[in-house]
Amino acid sequence: MLTYLKRASYLPIDIGRLKRYFKGNILLDTPLARLTSFGVGGSADILLYPKDIEDIVTIVEFAKDEGIPLTILGRGTNLLIRDGGISGIVVSLRGGLDNYEFADETIITGAGLSLPFFSKLAMENGISGFEFAWGIPGSIGGAVVMNAGAFGSNISDHLEEVLVVDMDKKVKKYLPDQLKFSYRTSIFRKQREKIIVSAKFRIVSKAPLSKIKDKMREYERIRKNTQPVGAKTAGSIFKNPKGDYAGRLIEKAGLKGMRIGGAMVSMIHANFIENIGNARAKDIEELIIYIEEKVKSETGIKLTREVEILGYGD
Ligand SMILES: Cc1cc2nc3c(=O)[nH]c(=O)nc-3n(C[C@H](O)[C@H](O)[C@H](O)COP(=O)(O)OP(=O)(O)OC[C@H]3O[C@@H](n4cnc5c(N)ncnc54)[C@H](O)[C@@H]3O)c2cc1C
């Protein structure tokens, strides 16, 4: 049985000052379910869609002055937002900071750009090395936070620098060495006060368009055969333990098809949980905990979560 902390609300709030400087959309008391790939989650007190870096700086200034907590969403594809929602300000980068430019053998992208778009952009320009990103539905910012990867490649492989807005409202440059990238993690997973606004990637390998396209098609085919593509999921729930696969352990524990409410361990890939109807975040979280306990008791292995759980219960 899960018990949750009570959510503090920051509503009602005077957003007059924010409105004066902020160029993007401002929504109050707005459901977040449609902003996540699981399709679940309660509301945000204040949901902001920044248009550019200036807007991010304005948000940080407002949040700091008013003492309101900030949460950043990319495309919400590695997140479980609880049914009670998120307290304070939620910043969604969907539709914003999605600029890109080519300069001096690099591609510079806004943090809100979608990874599949980025992968396709590279392909169209004969740039190899980003084919793996084609089937990952996140944003550049979220991918850097998670060090997203597949088929032996990671987003950090050709990363040259990242621009971040800190709580002191300054735009700072970080080099990969400073970001402690390893399997599905970086310093950003712990240092939540840093907002990634752009990333620069080295162009290291050129190839004929058809060759890059074939690789992307092959990766797509593999995903379609091995993952519940099209279902409401958040990708892999757990990291693979060294030398093994979380999916194999979950299957071995007899959990394929296991259901709690509207949440089910995928029949196609046991490391995915599907929202098969009207799942609540609570169903999914309870299923995650059940899997952890069962795998531990059956195999002795403690699984580590890849998916992030945010917010409050209702
Ligand atoms: C069908 C499916 C397949 C997937 N396959 C893969 C895969 O093959 N490999 C893989 O690695 N992942 C995979 N994922 C998981 C997910 O897509 C990646 O982790 C992705 O990089 C997350 O990006 P996002 O924009 O959705 O981040 P979100 O889920 O929105 O956020 C993830 C974390 O990053 C933080 N964050 C997001 N943007 C910023 C920013 N600009 N600044 C600071 N913090 C930020 C959020 O606060 C949160 O803590 C898959 C997911 C799905 C649904």
Coordinates of C-alpha atoms and ligand atoms in Angstrom, one line a residue:
M1 CA 0.0 0.0 0.0
L2 CA 1.5 3.3 -1.1
T3 CA 1.2 6.4 1.1
Y4 CA 2.1 9.8 -0.2
L5 CA 3.0 13.2 1.2
K6 CA 0.3 15.9 0.9
R7 CA 0.8 18.3 -2.0
A8 CA 1.2 22.0 -1.3
S9 CA -0.6 24.2 -3.8
Y10 CA 0.8 27.6 -5.0
L11 CA -2.6 28.7 -6.2
P12 CA -4.0 31.3 -6.3
I13 CA -1.0 33.3 -7.5
D14 CA -0.4 36.7 -9.0
I15 CA 1.3 36.1 -12.3
G16 CA 1.1 39.7 -13.5
R17 CA 4.9 40.2 -13.4
L18 CA 5.6 36.9 -15.2
K19 CA 3.1 37.9 -17.9
R20 CA 4.9 41.1 -18.6
Y21 CA 8.1 39.5 -19.6
F22 CA 7.2 35.9 -20.6
K23 CA 6.6 35.3 -24.3
G24 CA 5.3 31.7 -24.1
N25 CA 2.0 30.2 -22.9
I26 CA 1.0 30.2 -19.3
L27 CA -1.7 27.7 -18.0
L28 CA -2.9 27.4 -14.4
D29 CA -4.1 24.2 -12.7
T30 CA -3.5 22.1 -15.9
P31 CA -3.5 18.3 -16.2
L32 CA -0.1 16.8 -17.2
A33 CA -1.2 13.4 -18.4
R34 CA -1.2 14.4 -22.1
L35 CA 2.4 15.6 -21.7
T36 CA 3.7 12.1 -20.8
S37 CA 4.0 9.0 -22.8
F38 CA 2.4 6.9 -20.1
G39 CA -0.7 9.2 -20.4
V40 CA -1.1 9.5 -16.6
G41 CA -0.5 12.1 -14.0
G42 CA -2.3 14.9 -12.1
S43 CA -2.1 18.6 -12.7
A44 CA 0.5 21.4 -12.4
D45 CA -0.2 24.6 -10.5
I46 CA 1.5 26.6 -13.2
L47 CA 2.4 25.1 -16.6
L48 CA 4.8 27.2 -18.7
Y49 CA 5.8 26.8 -22.3
P50 CA 9.0 28.9 -22.8
K51 CA 9.7 30.1 -26.4
D52 CA 13.4 30.7 -25.9
I53 CA 16.4 31.0 -23.5
E54 CA 15.2 34.5 -22.4
D55 CA 11.9 32.9 -21.3
I56 CA 13.8 30.3 -19.3
V57 CA 15.7 33.1 -17.5
T58 CA 12.4 34.9 -16.8
I59 CA 11.0 31.7 -15.3
V60 CA 14.0 31.1 -13.0
E61 CA 13.8 34.7 -11.8
F62 CA 10.1 34.5 -11.1
A63 CA 10.4 31.1 -9.3
K64 CA 13.3 32.3 -7.2
D65 CA 11.6 35.6 -6.2
E66 CA 8.3 33.9 -5.3
G67 CA 9.9 30.8 -3.7
I68 CA 8.2 28.4 -6.0
P69 CA 9.7 25.0 -6.9
L70 CA 10.5 24.3 -10.6
T71 CA 10.2 21.0 -12.5
I72 CA 11.3 20.6 -16.1
L73 CA 9.6 18.3 -18.6
G74 CA 11.1 17.4 -22.0
R75 CA 8.8 15.1 -23.9
G76 CA 7.8 13.2 -20.7
T77 CA 8.9 9.8 -22.1
N78 CA 11.0 8.7 -19.2
L79 CA 8.6 9.9 -16.5
L80 CA 5.8 8.7 -14.2
I81 CA 3.9 11.7 -12.9
R82 CA 1.9 10.8 -9.8
D83 CA -1.9 11.3 -9.8
G84 CA -1.7 14.2 -7.4
G85 CA 0.4 16.2 -9.9
I86 CA 3.3 18.5 -9.4
S87 CA 3.4 21.4 -7.0
G88 CA 4.6 24.8 -8.2
I89 CA 5.9 25.6 -11.7
V90 CA 6.2 22.9 -14.4
V91 CA 8.1 24.0 -17.5
S92 CA 7.4 22.0 -20.7
L93 CA 9.9 22.3 -23.5
R94 CA 7.4 20.8 -26.0
G95 CA 7.2 23.1 -29.0
G96 CA 9.9 25.5 -27.7
L97 CA 13.7 25.7 -27.8
D98 CA 13.5 23.5 -30.9
N99 CA 15.9 25.5 -33.0
Y100 CA 19.0 24.0 -34.7
E101 CA 22.0 25.2 -36.8
F102 CA 25.0 23.7 -38.5
A103 CA 28.4 25.5 -37.7
D104 CA 32.0 24.4 -38.1
E105 CA 31.4 20.6 -38.3
T106 CA 28.9 20.7 -35.4
I107 CA 25.2 20.7 -35.0
I108 CA 23.8 23.0 -32.3
T109 CA 20.3 22.2 -31.2
G110 CA 17.8 23.6 -28.7
A111 CA 17.0 21.4 -25.7
G112 CA 13.3 21.0 -26.8
L113 CA 14.1 19.5 -30.3
S114 CA 12.8 16.0 -30.6
L115 CA 15.3 13.2 -30.9
P116 CA 13.7 11.5 -33.9
F117 CA 13.7 14.8 -35.7
F118 CA 17.3 15.3 -34.8
S119 CA 18.2 11.8 -36.0
K120 CA 16.3 12.5 -39.3
L121 CA 18.0 15.8 -39.7
A122 CA 21.4 14.2 -39.4
M123 CA 20.4 11.5 -41.9
E124 CA 19.2 14.1 -44.4
N125 CA 22.5 15.9 -44.2
G126 CA 24.5 12.7 -44.6
I127 CA 25.7 12.7 -41.0
S128 CA 26.2 9.3 -39.4
G129 CA 26.3 8.5 -35.7
F130 CA 22.8 9.5 -34.6
E131 CA 20.8 6.7 -36.2
F132 CA 20.3 5.1 -32.7
A133 CA 18.1 8.1 -31.7
W134 CA 15.5 7.5 -34.4
G135 CA 13.2 5.4 -32.1
I136 CA 13.7 7.3 -28.9
P137 CA 10.8 9.6 -28.5
G138 CA 12.4 12.1 -26.1
S139 CA 13.9 15.6 -26.4
I140 CA 17.6 16.6 -26.7
G141 CA 17.5 18.0 -23.1
G142 CA 15.9 14.8 -21.7
A143 CA 18.4 12.7 -23.7
V144 CA 21.3 14.5 -22.2
V145 CA 20.0 14.2 -18.7
M146 CA 19.4 10.4 -19.2
N147 CA 22.4 9.9 -21.5
A148 CA 19.9 8.2 -23.7
G149 CA 21.1 5.5 -26.0
A150 CA 20.5 2.3 -27.9
F151 CA 22.2 -0.2 -30.1
G152 CA 25.6 0.5 -28.5
S153 CA 25.5 4.3 -29.0
N154 CA 24.7 7.1 -26.5
I155 CA 23.8 10.8 -26.8
S156 CA 27.1 11.7 -25.0
D157 CA 29.2 10.0 -27.7
H158 CA 29.6 13.0 -30.0
L159 CA 28.5 15.7 -27.5
E160 CA 30.8 18.7 -27.5
E161 CA 29.1 21.1 -25.0
V162 CA 25.8 21.8 -23.2
L163 CA 24.4 25.2 -22.3
V164 CA 22.6 25.4 -19.0
V165 CA 20.6 28.1 -17.1
D166 CA 21.4 27.8 -13.4
M167 CA 19.4 29.2 -10.5
D168 CA 21.6 32.3 -10.5
K169 CA 20.0 33.0 -13.9
K170 CA 23.3 32.8 -15.8
V171 CA 23.8 30.8 -19.0
K172 CA 26.8 28.5 -18.4
K173 CA 28.7 26.2 -20.7
Y174 CA 29.5 22.6 -19.6
L175 CA 31.9 20.2 -21.3
P176 CA 31.2 16.5 -21.3
D177 CA 34.0 15.8 -18.8
Q178 CA 32.1 17.8 -16.2
L179 CA 28.8 15.9 -16.7
K180 CA 29.8 12.4 -15.4
F181 CA 28.0 10.5 -18.2
S182 CA 27.6 6.8 -17.7
Y183 CA 24.8 4.2 -18.4
R184 CA 21.6 6.2 -18.5
T185 CA 22.8 8.9 -16.2
S186 CA 24.6 12.3 -15.9
I187 CA 25.0 14.9 -13.1
F188 CA 21.7 16.4 -14.2
R189 CA 19.7 13.5 -12.7
K190 CA 20.8 14.8 -9.2
Q191 CA 21.4 18.5 -9.9
R192 CA 17.8 19.3 -10.7
E193 CA 18.3 23.1 -10.5
K194 CA 20.1 23.1 -13.8
I195 CA 18.0 23.7 -17.0
I196 CA 19.6 22.5 -20.2
V197 CA 18.8 24.9 -23.0
S198 CA 21.0 23.7 -25.8
A199 CA 23.6 21.1 -26.9
K200 CA 26.3 21.0 -29.5
F201 CA 27.3 17.8 -31.3
R202 CA 30.4 17.1 -33.3
I203 CA 29.9 15.8 -36.8
V204 CA 32.5 13.0 -36.9
S205 CA 31.2 10.7 -39.6
K206 CA 29.7 11.3 -43.0
A207 CA 28.0 8.5 -45.0
P208 CA 25.7 8.1 -48.0
L209 CA 22.1 8.9 -47.2
S210 CA 21.0 5.4 -48.2
K211 CA 23.4 3.7 -45.8
I212 CA 22.2 5.9 -42.9
K213 CA 18.6 5.3 -43.8
D214 CA 19.1 1.5 -43.9
K215 CA 20.6 1.6 -40.5
M216 CA 17.6 3.6 -39.1
R217 CA 15.2 1.2 -40.8
E218 CA 17.0 -1.8 -39.3
Y219 CA 16.8 -0.3 -35.8
E220 CA 13.1 0.5 -36.3
R221 CA 12.5 -3.1 -37.4
I222 CA 14.3 -4.5 -34.3
R223 CA 12.2 -2.2 -32.0
K224 CA 9.0 -3.3 -33.7
N225 CA 9.8 -6.9 -33.2
T226 CA 11.0 -6.7 -29.6
Q227 CA 9.2 -3.7 -27.9
P228 CA 5.5 -2.7 -27.5
V229 CA 5.8 0.1 -30.0
G230 CA 2.7 2.3 -30.1
A231 CA 1.6 1.4 -26.5
K232 CA 1.6 3.9 -23.7
T233 CA 4.9 3.2 -21.9
A234 CA 7.9 5.1 -20.7
G235 CA 10.5 2.8 -22.4
S236 CA 12.5 0.6 -20.1
I237 CA 11.4 0.8 -16.5
F238 CA 14.7 -0.6 -15.1
K239 CA 18.4 -0.4 -16.0
N240 CA 20.0 -3.7 -17.1
P241 CA 22.1 -5.0 -14.3
K242 CA 25.7 -5.7 -15.3
G243 CA 25.9 -8.8 -17.5
D244 CA 22.2 -9.4 -17.5
Y245 CA 18.9 -7.9 -18.7
A246 CA 16.1 -6.5 -16.5
G247 CA 13.5 -7.9 -19.0
R248 CA 15.0 -11.4 -18.7
L249 CA 14.9 -11.3 -14.8
I250 CA 11.3 -10.0 -14.8
E251 CA 10.2 -12.7 -17.2
K252 CA 12.0 -15.3 -15.1
A253 CA 10.1 -14.1 -12.0
G254 CA 6.9 -15.0 -13.9
L255 CA 5.7 -11.4 -14.2
K256 CA 5.0 -11.1 -18.0
G257 CA 1.3 -10.0 -18.3
M258 CA 1.1 -9.2 -14.5
R259 CA -1.6 -6.5 -14.0
I260 CA -2.4 -3.9 -11.4
G261 CA -5.5 -1.9 -12.4
G262 CA -4.8 -0.5 -15.8
A263 CA -1.0 -1.2 -15.7
M264 CA 0.4 -4.4 -17.2
V265 CA 3.9 -5.8 -17.6
S266 CA 4.2 -6.0 -21.4
M267 CA 3.8 -9.4 -23.0
I268 CA 6.3 -8.3 -25.7
H269 CA 9.1 -7.0 -23.5
A270 CA 8.9 -7.6 -19.7
N271 CA 11.0 -4.4 -18.9
F272 CA 8.1 -2.3 -20.3
I273 CA 4.9 -1.4 -18.4
E274 CA 1.9 -0.6 -20.6
N275 CA -1.0 1.6 -19.6
I276 CA -3.6 -0.7 -21.2
G277 CA -6.6 1.5 -20.6
N278 CA -7.3 3.9 -17.8
A279 CA -4.3 3.2 -15.6
R280 CA -3.7 5.6 -12.7
A281 CA -0.1 6.5 -11.9
K282 CA -0.6 4.6 -8.6
D283 CA -1.3 1.4 -10.5
I284 CA 2.0 1.8 -12.4
E285 CA 4.0 2.7 -9.3
E286 CA 2.6 -0.3 -7.4
L287 CA 3.4 -2.6 -10.3
I288 CA 7.0 -1.2 -10.3
I289 CA 7.4 -1.9 -6.6
Y290 CA 5.8 -5.4 -7.0
I291 CA 8.3 -6.2 -9.7
E292 CA 11.2 -5.0 -7.6
E293 CA 10.2 -7.1 -4.7
K294 CA 9.4 -10.2 -6.7
V295 CA 12.7 -10.1 -8.8
K296 CA 14.7 -9.5 -5.5
S297 CA 13.1 -12.5 -3.8
E298 CA 13.2 -14.8 -6.9
T299 CA 16.7 -13.9 -8.1
G300 CA 18.5 -12.0 -5.3
I301 CA 19.0 -9.0 -7.7
K302 CA 18.0 -5.5 -6.8
L303 CA 16.8 -3.7 -9.9
T304 CA 17.6 0.0 -10.4
R305 CA 15.0 2.3 -11.8
E306 CA 15.6 4.0 -15.1
V307 CA 12.2 5.7 -15.2
E308 CA 11.7 8.8 -12.9
I309 CA 8.8 9.2 -10.6
L310 CA 7.7 12.8 -9.8
G311 CA 5.0 14.5 -7.9
Y312 CA 2.4 13.7 -5.2
G313 CA -0.3 11.1 -4.7
D314 CA -3.9 12.2 -4.6
Ligands
LIG1 C1 8.7 3.9 -26.6 C2 9.9 4.4 -25.9 C3 11.1 3.9 -26.2 C4 12.3 4.4 -25.5 N1 13.5 3.9 -25.9 C5 14.6 4.3 -25.3 C6 15.9 3.9 -25.7 O1 16.1 3.1 -26.6 N2 17.0 4.4 -25.0 C7 16.9 5.3 -24.0 O2 17.9 5.7 -23.5 N3 15.6 5.7 -23.6 C8 14.5 5.3 -24.2 N4 13.3 5.7 -23.8 C9 13.2 6.7 -22.7 C10 13.2 8.2 -23.0 O3 12.7 8.4 -24.3 C11 14.6 8.8 -22.9 O4 15.1 8.6 -21.6 C12 14.6 10.3 -23.3 O5 15.9 10.7 -23.4 C13 13.8 11.1 -22.3 O6 13.7 12.4 -22.9 P1 12.4 13.3 -22.5 O7 12.6 14.6 -23.2 O8 11.2 12.6 -22.7 O9 12.7 13.5 -20.9 P2 11.6 13.6 -19.8 O10 11.0 12.3 -19.6 O11 10.6 14.7 -20.0 O12 12.5 14.0 -18.6 C14 13.5 13.0 -18.1 C15 14.3 13.8 -17.0 O13 15.0 14.8 -17.6 C16 14.7 16.1 -17.0 N5 14.8 17.0 -18.1 C17 14.2 17.0 -19.3 N6 14.5 18.0 -20.1 C18 15.4 18.8 -19.4 C19 16.1 20.0 -19.6 N7 16.0 20.6 -20.7 N8 16.9 20.4 -18.6 C20 17.0 19.8 -17.4 N9 16.3 18.7 -17.1 C21 15.5 18.1 -18.1 C22 13.3 15.9 -16.4 O14 13.1 16.8 -15.3 C23 13.4 14.4 -15.9 O15 14.2 14.4 -14.7 C24 12.1 5.3 -24.5 C25 10.9 5.8 -24.1 C26 9.7 5.3 -24.8 C27 8.4 5.8 -24.4

